[in-house]
Amino acid sequence: MASTQARLGQQALAVLDVALRVPCIFIIDAIFNSYYDPGSGWAGAAGKVLVRVMGVLVSGMVLLLSQKALFRFYTLFSAVLLGAAAVLINYYAASHIDFYSAYYKAALGFRLLPRNGPTLWLAMAAVQLLFAVGYVFLLDLQSAFAALVVLDVMVPLWGLAMELPADVRQLVAVLSGLALALNTAVCLAARLRCFYYSCRYVYLLVRHMYRIYGLQLLLEDTWKRIRFPDVLRVFWLTRVTAQALILVYVVRAVRRESGDGYLLSWDVFWDLTSNLIISGCDSTLTVLGMSAVISSVAHYLGLSILAFIGSTEEEDKRLGFVAPVLFFILALQTGLSSLDPEERLVRLSRNMCLLLTAILHFIHGMTDPVLMSLSASHVSSFRRHFPVLLVSLALFVLPVALSYALWHHYALNTWLFAVTAFCVELCLKVVVSLTVYGLFMADGFSNVLWEKLDDYVYYVRSTGNIIEFLFGVIMFGNGAYTMMFESGSKIRACMMCLHAYFNIYLQARNGWKTFINRRTAVKKINSLPEVRDEQLRDIGDVCAICYQEFASSARITPCHHYFHALCLRKWLYIQDTCPMCHQRVYVEDEGRDRAAASNNNGGYAPPGGGGGPGVGGDQAAAAAEPDDELLEDNDSIEYDEDEWGTQNGGTPLEEDYINDDTDSTDD
Ligand SMILES: [Zn+2]
Ligand SMILES: [Zn+2]
């Protein structure tokens, strides 16, 4: 119960924290968006610039305050506001209320206040008392002093009550206002020391953090501490809502005047929405706000899809981050906020299409592992398979529909080309995933071990990867074309470099590495002797990796252990030793030959040399005590290391070799 309350309290604090930071963003946004008119003389221009810079600086500082400092700042700020409001009301009432005629002119210009004597000043007294008490409370004044301040605020009202002449009342109001201003100044000055110390503390803290954690972590911490995404989100949503309310109000007023129906028609609604969207990305700040909103949409989309396909991953870590970053980069790259309104809408919808395809790619990235684990674990429940298959189908249909619709409406340009390429690539990936899934499922339904399965899966996957790589190259060409003939911004150049690194270079490298790994594994397997039908029946054993019987053939290691070729190959992708007794199964080159020779005391010849059945009896004995052998193995390596170190002075090359050797054995 207590913990629930504490949590609620923390949440309330967090909400307040965000709400108090949002006005800063509004002020900065207003300053950047306001029309700057330089044509008012040198001093005027300088003053305006100064006010703008000060406004941005102060708002920025308030935005970055810690929660405690933020609350304190707002306390002082609202105290000052309350005091100012009380003084202004006093002054206004003292100078504008005319006892002989103005009872009927509403006080304060509107008709909320009562019109006759005692009711007027009694009501005002209540309001001023509230303001004064609020002021005293927020500034945390001591009791006697507080009473004086409240009295000071109420004095002009007595003049009002006693119906003193207007100029006396005015003088009293001004004097009371000055006294209050003086009091405020003293109170603020008394806090100056505290302010200085907290500034110094913050400065030291930031310097310390910068030295220990570096700039990136410092920024990350600040970003999280001030809840910047939330602040941006609230800012953007509030801004758009306010604009929507104003627009709807204006449109309705116009329609009422012209006598049209009260309800908005579809066209008007569409107009309003597009106007809102256009003004929702008219500056870098608003684009940031829009990205923050996209982030939460993408985050919840990711979460719901994960839940729908029954993924074991509970948190969507990537989509809520990648989608907004991508959106923001696209906006920067296309100069979204500086375009003309009409053009901006077109550009925005184009960016959104690209973003949508990227999000679909990510969703495919989420479904693929689930699909694979379902097919590999032979879960046969239809209810588990159906959602994943449905999502995969949607991932195939959506891009097709999208590119069909776009081709229907637009002529070919670089943007349409990019979207289509993304769509085709996605369809291809889905087909590859589904094919692999089908292969595994077929394997699950047949009772015989399907030796070729791994090869087929590899072929399908690598075909998919090669085509994906080609698409990456094509996209790079498309980007280069755009840069040369359409818009060559620096951001685009950076993005092209990133694309070239991640989508072309890394992919090619990984593909090549997989290929080489596989080729060596196949080579290793082929170097081991094969045991056929007759001998197999004599052995009557099962494969020690998958515990299934040998269908037609098995491979035998130099240490006399039998495995399926496929099972052993998977193992050999990772390491070179027998899974049962940890003896070296295959040695690659001469350097390793020597290592093997010293490790195994010449126990068996390298493969190709008379491996297989003729290995020798001592090896069979060693196999019976795999743990001891393993220890011995390690010992001998340590011994080797010492020997090399003392005898040869540990030249770098040999050290490398030894380290390499130790690694591969300890793995
Ligand atoms: Zn097996
Ligand atoms: Zn073995």
PDB file of C-alpha atoms in Angstrom, residues 366-580:
ATOM      1  CA  MET A 366      11.074  -9.002 -34.925  1.00  0.00           C
ATOM      2  CA  THR A 367       8.997 -11.751 -36.533  1.00  0.00           C
ATOM      3  CA  ASP A 368      11.882 -13.595 -38.164  1.00  0.00           C
ATOM      4  CA  PRO A 369      13.462 -14.963 -34.931  1.00  0.00           C
ATOM      5  CA  VAL A 370      10.051 -15.999 -33.625  1.00  0.00           C
ATOM      6  CA  LEU A 371       9.279 -17.762 -36.886  1.00  0.00           C
ATOM      7  CA  MET A 372      12.620 -19.550 -36.782  1.00  0.00           C
ATOM      8  CA  SER A 373      12.288 -20.636 -33.162  1.00  0.00           C
ATOM      9  CA  LEU A 374       8.756 -21.897 -33.797  1.00  0.00           C
ATOM     10  CA  SER A 375       9.829 -23.956 -36.795  1.00  0.00           C
ATOM     11  CA  ALA A 376      12.993 -25.261 -35.138  1.00  0.00           C
ATOM     12  CA  SER A 377      11.330 -26.240 -31.866  1.00  0.00           C
ATOM     13  CA  HIS A 378       8.592 -28.186 -33.686  1.00  0.00           C
ATOM     14  CA  VAL A 379       5.790 -26.519 -31.737  1.00  0.00           C
ATOM     15  CA  SER A 380       2.707 -27.728 -33.549  1.00  0.00           C
ATOM     16  CA  SER A 381       0.052 -25.583 -31.885  1.00  0.00           C
ATOM     17  CA  PHE A 382      -1.778 -23.683 -34.588  1.00  0.00           C
ATOM     18  CA  ARG A 383      -2.482 -20.836 -32.208  1.00  0.00           C
ATOM     19  CA  ARG A 384       1.219 -20.122 -31.801  1.00  0.00           C
ATOM     20  CA  HIS A 385       1.968 -20.206 -35.526  1.00  0.00           C
ATOM     21  CA  PHE A 386      -1.022 -18.295 -36.822  1.00  0.00           C
ATOM     22  CA  PRO A 387      -0.207 -14.759 -35.549  1.00  0.00           C
ATOM     23  CA  VAL A 388       3.364 -14.896 -36.811  1.00  0.00           C
ATOM     24  CA  LEU A 389       2.260 -16.158 -40.203  1.00  0.00           C
ATOM     25  CA  LEU A 390      -0.424 -13.473 -40.323  1.00  0.00           C
ATOM     26  CA  VAL A 391       2.109 -10.744 -39.589  1.00  0.00           C
ATOM     27  CA  SER A 392       4.449 -12.184 -42.216  1.00  0.00           C
ATOM     28  CA  LEU A 393       1.631 -12.194 -44.738  1.00  0.00           C
ATOM     29  CA  ALA A 394       0.836  -8.580 -43.865  1.00  0.00           C
ATOM     30  CA  LEU A 395       4.504  -7.738 -44.301  1.00  0.00           C
ATOM     31  CA  PHE A 396       4.284  -9.172 -47.785  1.00  0.00           C
ATOM     32  CA  VAL A 397       0.946  -7.621 -48.778  1.00  0.00           C
ATOM     33  CA  LEU A 398       1.496  -4.125 -47.362  1.00  0.00           C
ATOM     34  CA  PRO A 399       4.607  -3.218 -49.382  1.00  0.00           C
ATOM     35  CA  VAL A 400       3.045  -4.621 -52.539  1.00  0.00           C
ATOM     36  CA  ALA A 401      -0.080  -2.538 -51.984  1.00  0.00           C
ATOM     37  CA  LEU A 402       1.960   0.523 -51.082  1.00  0.00           C
ATOM     38  CA  SER A 403       4.160   0.405 -54.146  1.00  0.00           C
ATOM     39  CA  TYR A 404       1.191  -0.394 -56.369  1.00  0.00           C
ATOM     40  CA  ALA A 405      -0.681   2.658 -55.062  1.00  0.00           C
ATOM     41  CA  LEU A 406       2.351   4.907 -55.381  1.00  0.00           C
ATOM     42  CA  TRP A 407       3.165   3.761 -58.905  1.00  0.00           C
ATOM     43  CA  HIS A 408      -0.454   4.369 -59.773  1.00  0.00           C
ATOM     44  CA  HIS A 409      -0.257   8.008 -58.675  1.00  0.00           C
ATOM     45  CA  TYR A 410       3.281   9.213 -59.259  1.00  0.00           C
ATOM     46  CA  ALA A 411       5.808   9.213 -62.034  1.00  0.00           C
ATOM     47  CA  LEU A 412       9.171   7.611 -61.365  1.00  0.00           C
ATOM     48  CA  ASN A 413      11.651   9.670 -59.393  1.00  0.00           C
ATOM     49  CA  THR A 414      14.449   8.892 -56.971  1.00  0.00           C
ATOM     50  CA  TRP A 415      12.097   8.856 -54.008  1.00  0.00           C
ATOM     51  CA  LEU A 416       9.634   6.443 -55.611  1.00  0.00           C
ATOM     52  CA  PHE A 417      12.555   4.315 -56.683  1.00  0.00           C
ATOM     53  CA  ALA A 418      13.835   4.161 -53.125  1.00  0.00           C
ATOM     54  CA  VAL A 419      10.436   3.253 -51.678  1.00  0.00           C
ATOM     55  CA  THR A 420       9.896   0.563 -54.272  1.00  0.00           C
ATOM     56  CA  ALA A 421      13.339  -0.881 -53.723  1.00  0.00           C
ATOM     57  CA  PHE A 422      12.659  -1.022 -49.974  1.00  0.00           C
ATOM     58  CA  CYS A 423       9.316  -2.709 -50.606  1.00  0.00           C
ATOM     59  CA  VAL A 424      10.742  -5.308 -52.975  1.00  0.00           C
ATOM     60  CA  GLU A 425      13.573  -5.999 -50.550  1.00  0.00           C
ATOM     61  CA  LEU A 426      11.078  -6.507 -47.738  1.00  0.00           C
ATOM     62  CA  CYS A 427       8.952  -8.892 -49.814  1.00  0.00           C
ATOM     63  CA  LEU A 428      12.085 -10.825 -50.628  1.00  0.00           C
ATOM     64  CA  LYS A 429      13.090 -11.064 -46.991  1.00  0.00           C
ATOM     65  CA  VAL A 430       9.617 -12.302 -46.076  1.00  0.00           C
ATOM     66  CA  VAL A 431       9.796 -14.930 -48.822  1.00  0.00           C
ATOM     67  CA  VAL A 432      13.191 -16.098 -47.574  1.00  0.00           C
ATOM     68  CA  SER A 433      11.939 -16.306 -43.981  1.00  0.00           C
ATOM     69  CA  LEU A 434       8.832 -18.203 -45.006  1.00  0.00           C
ATOM     70  CA  THR A 435      10.816 -20.595 -47.197  1.00  0.00           C
ATOM     71  CA  VAL A 436      13.236 -21.404 -44.407  1.00  0.00           C
ATOM     72  CA  TYR A 437      10.305 -21.792 -42.058  1.00  0.00           C
ATOM     73  CA  GLY A 438       8.655 -24.168 -44.541  1.00  0.00           C
ATOM     74  CA  LEU A 439      11.845 -26.201 -44.855  1.00  0.00           C
ATOM     75  CA  PHE A 440      12.159 -26.592 -41.095  1.00  0.00           C
ATOM     76  CA  MET A 441       8.484 -27.448 -40.738  1.00  0.00           C
ATOM     77  CA  ALA A 442       8.756 -30.069 -43.482  1.00  0.00           C
ATOM     78  CA  ASP A 443      11.754 -31.488 -41.671  1.00  0.00           C
ATOM     79  CA  GLY A 444       9.749 -31.590 -38.458  1.00  0.00           C
ATOM     80  CA  PHE A 445       6.935 -33.547 -40.087  1.00  0.00           C
ATOM     81  CA  SER A 446       9.130 -36.156 -41.729  1.00  0.00           C
ATOM     82  CA  ASN A 447      10.554 -38.830 -39.464  1.00  0.00           C
ATOM     83  CA  VAL A 448      13.808 -39.355 -41.274  1.00  0.00           C
ATOM     84  CA  LEU A 449      16.746 -37.099 -40.600  1.00  0.00           C
ATOM     85  CA  TRP A 450      17.049 -34.749 -43.538  1.00  0.00           C
ATOM     86  CA  GLU A 451      20.742 -34.422 -44.112  1.00  0.00           C
ATOM     87  CA  LYS A 452      20.510 -31.845 -46.849  1.00  0.00           C
ATOM     88  CA  LEU A 453      18.270 -29.485 -44.816  1.00  0.00           C
ATOM     89  CA  ASP A 454      21.129 -27.360 -43.577  1.00  0.00           C
ATOM     90  CA  ASP A 455      22.430 -26.898 -47.104  1.00  0.00           C
ATOM     91  CA  TYR A 456      19.056 -25.840 -48.441  1.00  0.00           C
ATOM     92  CA  VAL A 457      18.559 -23.375 -45.615  1.00  0.00           C
ATOM     93  CA  TYR A 458      22.002 -22.006 -46.276  1.00  0.00           C
ATOM     94  CA  TYR A 459      21.348 -21.628 -49.993  1.00  0.00           C
ATOM     95  CA  VAL A 460      18.026 -19.875 -49.450  1.00  0.00           C
ATOM     96  CA  ARG A 461      19.463 -17.526 -46.845  1.00  0.00           C
ATOM     97  CA  SER A 462      22.574 -16.688 -48.796  1.00  0.00           C
ATOM     98  CA  THR A 463      20.583 -16.050 -51.975  1.00  0.00           C
ATOM     99  CA  GLY A 464      18.438 -13.651 -49.936  1.00  0.00           C
ATOM    100  CA  ASN A 465      21.522 -11.977 -48.495  1.00  0.00           C
ATOM    101  CA  ILE A 466      23.170 -11.583 -51.875  1.00  0.00           C
ATOM    102  CA  ILE A 467      20.055  -9.958 -53.334  1.00  0.00           C
ATOM    103  CA  GLU A 468      19.798  -7.746 -50.237  1.00  0.00           C
ATOM    104  CA  PHE A 469      23.411  -6.734 -50.747  1.00  0.00           C
ATOM    105  CA  LEU A 470      22.688  -5.906 -54.385  1.00  0.00           C
ATOM    106  CA  PHE A 471      19.763  -3.774 -53.235  1.00  0.00           C
ATOM    107  CA  GLY A 472      22.088  -1.980 -50.859  1.00  0.00           C
ATOM    108  CA  VAL A 473      24.408  -1.182 -53.755  1.00  0.00           C
ATOM    109  CA  ILE A 474      21.492  -0.046 -55.915  1.00  0.00           C
ATOM    110  CA  MET A 475      20.209   2.190 -53.110  1.00  0.00           C
ATOM    111  CA  PHE A 476      23.665   3.663 -52.814  1.00  0.00           C
ATOM    112  CA  GLY A 477      23.624   4.446 -56.520  1.00  0.00           C
ATOM    113  CA  ASN A 478      20.185   6.002 -56.134  1.00  0.00           C
ATOM    114  CA  GLY A 479      21.432   8.133 -53.255  1.00  0.00           C
ATOM    115  CA  ALA A 480      24.485   9.199 -55.229  1.00  0.00           C
ATOM    116  CA  TYR A 481      22.250  10.161 -58.144  1.00  0.00           C
ATOM    117  CA  THR A 482      20.016  12.193 -55.803  1.00  0.00           C
ATOM    118  CA  MET A 483      23.042  13.900 -54.361  1.00  0.00           C
ATOM    119  CA  MET A 484      24.446  14.859 -57.707  1.00  0.00           C
ATOM    120  CA  PHE A 485      21.313  15.959 -59.492  1.00  0.00           C
ATOM    121  CA  GLU A 486      18.714  16.844 -56.842  1.00  0.00           C
ATOM    122  CA  SER A 487      19.886  17.928 -53.424  1.00  0.00           C
ATOM    123  CA  GLY A 488      23.410  17.479 -52.155  1.00  0.00           C
ATOM    124  CA  SER A 489      23.268  18.314 -48.475  1.00  0.00           C
ATOM    125  CA  LYS A 490      26.007  17.387 -46.024  1.00  0.00           C
ATOM    126  CA  ILE A 491      23.605  15.295 -43.969  1.00  0.00           C
ATOM    127  CA  ARG A 492      22.779  13.232 -47.005  1.00  0.00           C
ATOM    128  CA  ALA A 493      26.474  12.667 -47.603  1.00  0.00           C
ATOM    129  CA  CYS A 494      26.883  11.475 -43.995  1.00  0.00           C
ATOM    130  CA  MET A 495      23.924   9.165 -44.355  1.00  0.00           C
ATOM    131  CA  MET A 496      25.375   7.753 -47.553  1.00  0.00           C
ATOM    132  CA  CYS A 497      28.613   6.975 -45.749  1.00  0.00           C
ATOM    133  CA  LEU A 498      26.700   5.237 -42.951  1.00  0.00           C
ATOM    134  CA  HIS A 499      24.686   3.301 -45.511  1.00  0.00           C
ATOM    135  CA  ALA A 500      27.842   2.281 -47.344  1.00  0.00           C
ATOM    136  CA  TYR A 501      29.401   1.087 -44.094  1.00  0.00           C
ATOM    137  CA  PHE A 502      26.482  -0.763 -42.524  1.00  0.00           C
ATOM    138  CA  ASN A 503      24.461  -1.995 -45.466  1.00  0.00           C
ATOM    139  CA  ILE A 504      27.219  -2.651 -47.942  1.00  0.00           C
ATOM    140  CA  TYR A 505      30.575  -3.129 -46.256  1.00  0.00           C
ATOM    141  CA  LEU A 506      29.461  -4.895 -43.067  1.00  0.00           C
ATOM    142  CA  GLN A 507      26.968  -7.062 -44.896  1.00  0.00           C
ATOM    143  CA  ALA A 508      29.527  -8.103 -47.456  1.00  0.00           C
ATOM    144  CA  ARG A 509      32.055  -8.834 -44.736  1.00  0.00           C
ATOM    145  CA  ASN A 510      29.626 -10.900 -42.667  1.00  0.00           C
ATOM    146  CA  GLY A 511      28.452 -12.812 -45.722  1.00  0.00           C
ATOM    147  CA  TRP A 512      32.018 -13.536 -46.701  1.00  0.00           C
ATOM    148  CA  LYS A 513      32.877 -14.642 -43.171  1.00  0.00           C
ATOM    149  CA  THR A 514      29.921 -17.024 -43.058  1.00  0.00           C
ATOM    150  CA  PHE A 515      30.911 -18.387 -46.421  1.00  0.00           C
ATOM    151  CA  ILE A 516      34.509 -18.978 -45.342  1.00  0.00           C
ATOM    152  CA  ASN A 517      33.450 -20.534 -42.018  1.00  0.00           C
ATOM    153  CA  ARG A 518      31.191 -22.873 -43.830  1.00  0.00           C
ATOM    154  CA  ARG A 519      33.723 -23.781 -46.425  1.00  0.00           C
ATOM    155  CA  THR A 520      36.350 -24.639 -43.795  1.00  0.00           C
ATOM    156  CA  ALA A 521      33.798 -26.632 -41.822  1.00  0.00           C
ATOM    157  CA  VAL A 522      32.890 -28.609 -44.918  1.00  0.00           C
ATOM    158  CA  LYS A 523      36.568 -29.139 -45.622  1.00  0.00           C
ATOM    159  CA  LYS A 524      37.117 -30.353 -42.065  1.00  0.00           C
ATOM    160  CA  ILE A 525      34.208 -32.769 -42.306  1.00  0.00           C
ATOM    161  CA  ASN A 526      35.346 -34.119 -45.634  1.00  0.00           C
ATOM    162  CA  SER A 527      38.757 -34.822 -44.187  1.00  0.00           C
ATOM    163  CA  LEU A 528      37.218 -37.236 -41.680  1.00  0.00           C
ATOM    164  CA  PRO A 529      36.582 -40.804 -42.794  1.00  0.00           C
ATOM    165  CA  GLU A 530      32.995 -41.818 -43.444  1.00  0.00           C
ATOM    166  CA  VAL A 531      31.422 -44.969 -42.040  1.00  0.00           C
ATOM    167  CA  ARG A 532      28.802 -46.667 -44.213  1.00  0.00           C
ATOM    168  CA  ASP A 533      25.808 -49.005 -43.746  1.00  0.00           C
ATOM    169  CA  GLU A 534      27.419 -52.238 -42.816  1.00  0.00           C
ATOM    170  CA  GLN A 535      29.882 -50.917 -40.246  1.00  0.00           C
ATOM    171  CA  LEU A 536      27.181 -48.687 -38.813  1.00  0.00           C
ATOM    172  CA  ARG A 537      24.956 -51.605 -38.032  1.00  0.00           C
ATOM    173  CA  ASP A 538      27.862 -53.230 -36.248  1.00  0.00           C
ATOM    174  CA  ILE A 539      28.385 -50.170 -34.083  1.00  0.00           C
ATOM    175  CA  GLY A 540      24.691 -49.815 -33.158  1.00  0.00           C
ATOM    176  CA  ASP A 541      25.321 -46.403 -31.599  1.00  0.00           C
ATOM    177  CA  VAL A 542      23.552 -43.035 -31.782  1.00  0.00           C
ATOM    178  CA  CYS A 543      24.966 -39.640 -32.698  1.00  0.00           C
ATOM    179  CA  ALA A 544      26.268 -38.053 -29.510  1.00  0.00           C
ATOM    180  CA  ILE A 545      25.051 -34.620 -30.559  1.00  0.00           C
ATOM    181  CA  CYS A 546      21.411 -35.198 -31.505  1.00  0.00           C
ATOM    182  CA  TYR A 547      20.882 -38.665 -29.926  1.00  0.00           C
ATOM    183  CA  GLN A 548      19.322 -39.946 -33.154  1.00  0.00           C
ATOM    184  CA  GLU A 549      20.238 -43.081 -34.983  1.00  0.00           C
ATOM    185  CA  PHE A 550      22.470 -43.028 -38.007  1.00  0.00           C
ATOM    186  CA  ALA A 551      20.340 -43.328 -41.124  1.00  0.00           C
ATOM    187  CA  SER A 552      22.905 -44.039 -43.811  1.00  0.00           C
ATOM    188  CA  SER A 553      26.293 -42.698 -42.856  1.00  0.00           C
ATOM    189  CA  ALA A 554      28.345 -41.287 -40.013  1.00  0.00           C
ATOM    190  CA  ARG A 555      31.666 -39.528 -39.659  1.00  0.00           C
ATOM    191  CA  ILE A 556      34.245 -40.842 -37.320  1.00  0.00           C
ATOM    192  CA  THR A 557      36.715 -38.625 -35.533  1.00  0.00           C
ATOM    193  CA  PRO A 558      40.349 -39.545 -34.903  1.00  0.00           C
ATOM    194  CA  CYS A 559      39.324 -40.251 -31.291  1.00  0.00           C
ATOM    195  CA  HIS A 560      36.786 -42.874 -32.374  1.00  0.00           C
ATOM    196  CA  HIS A 561      33.602 -40.932 -31.805  1.00  0.00           C
ATOM    197  CA  TYR A 562      30.734 -41.122 -34.266  1.00  0.00           C
ATOM    198  CA  PHE A 563      28.573 -38.217 -35.366  1.00  0.00           C
ATOM    199  CA  HIS A 564      26.216 -37.224 -38.126  1.00  0.00           C
ATOM    200  CA  ALA A 565      28.163 -35.215 -40.658  1.00  0.00           C
ATOM    201  CA  LEU A 566      25.600 -32.421 -40.325  1.00  0.00           C
ATOM    202  CA  CYS A 567      25.688 -32.336 -36.526  1.00  0.00           C
ATOM    203  CA  LEU A 568      29.462 -32.340 -36.404  1.00  0.00           C
ATOM    204  CA  ARG A 569      29.643 -29.613 -39.034  1.00  0.00           C
ATOM    205  CA  LYS A 570      27.486 -27.314 -36.926  1.00  0.00           C
ATOM    206  CA  TRP A 571      29.788 -27.981 -34.014  1.00  0.00           C
ATOM    207  CA  LEU A 572      32.893 -27.340 -36.098  1.00  0.00           C
ATOM    208  CA  TYR A 573      31.578 -23.897 -37.048  1.00  0.00           C
ATOM    209  CA  ILE A 574      32.379 -23.011 -33.469  1.00  0.00           C
ATOM    210  CA  GLN A 575      35.393 -25.060 -32.498  1.00  0.00           C
ATOM    211  CA  ASP A 576      37.880 -27.600 -33.693  1.00  0.00           C
ATOM    212  CA  THR A 577      37.673 -30.200 -30.923  1.00  0.00           C
ATOM    213  CA  CYS A 578      35.617 -33.346 -30.543  1.00  0.00           C
ATOM    214  CA  PRO A 579      32.427 -32.579 -28.597  1.00  0.00           C
ATOM    215  CA  MET A 580      32.853 -35.742 -26.554  1.00  0.00           C
TER     216      MET A 580
END
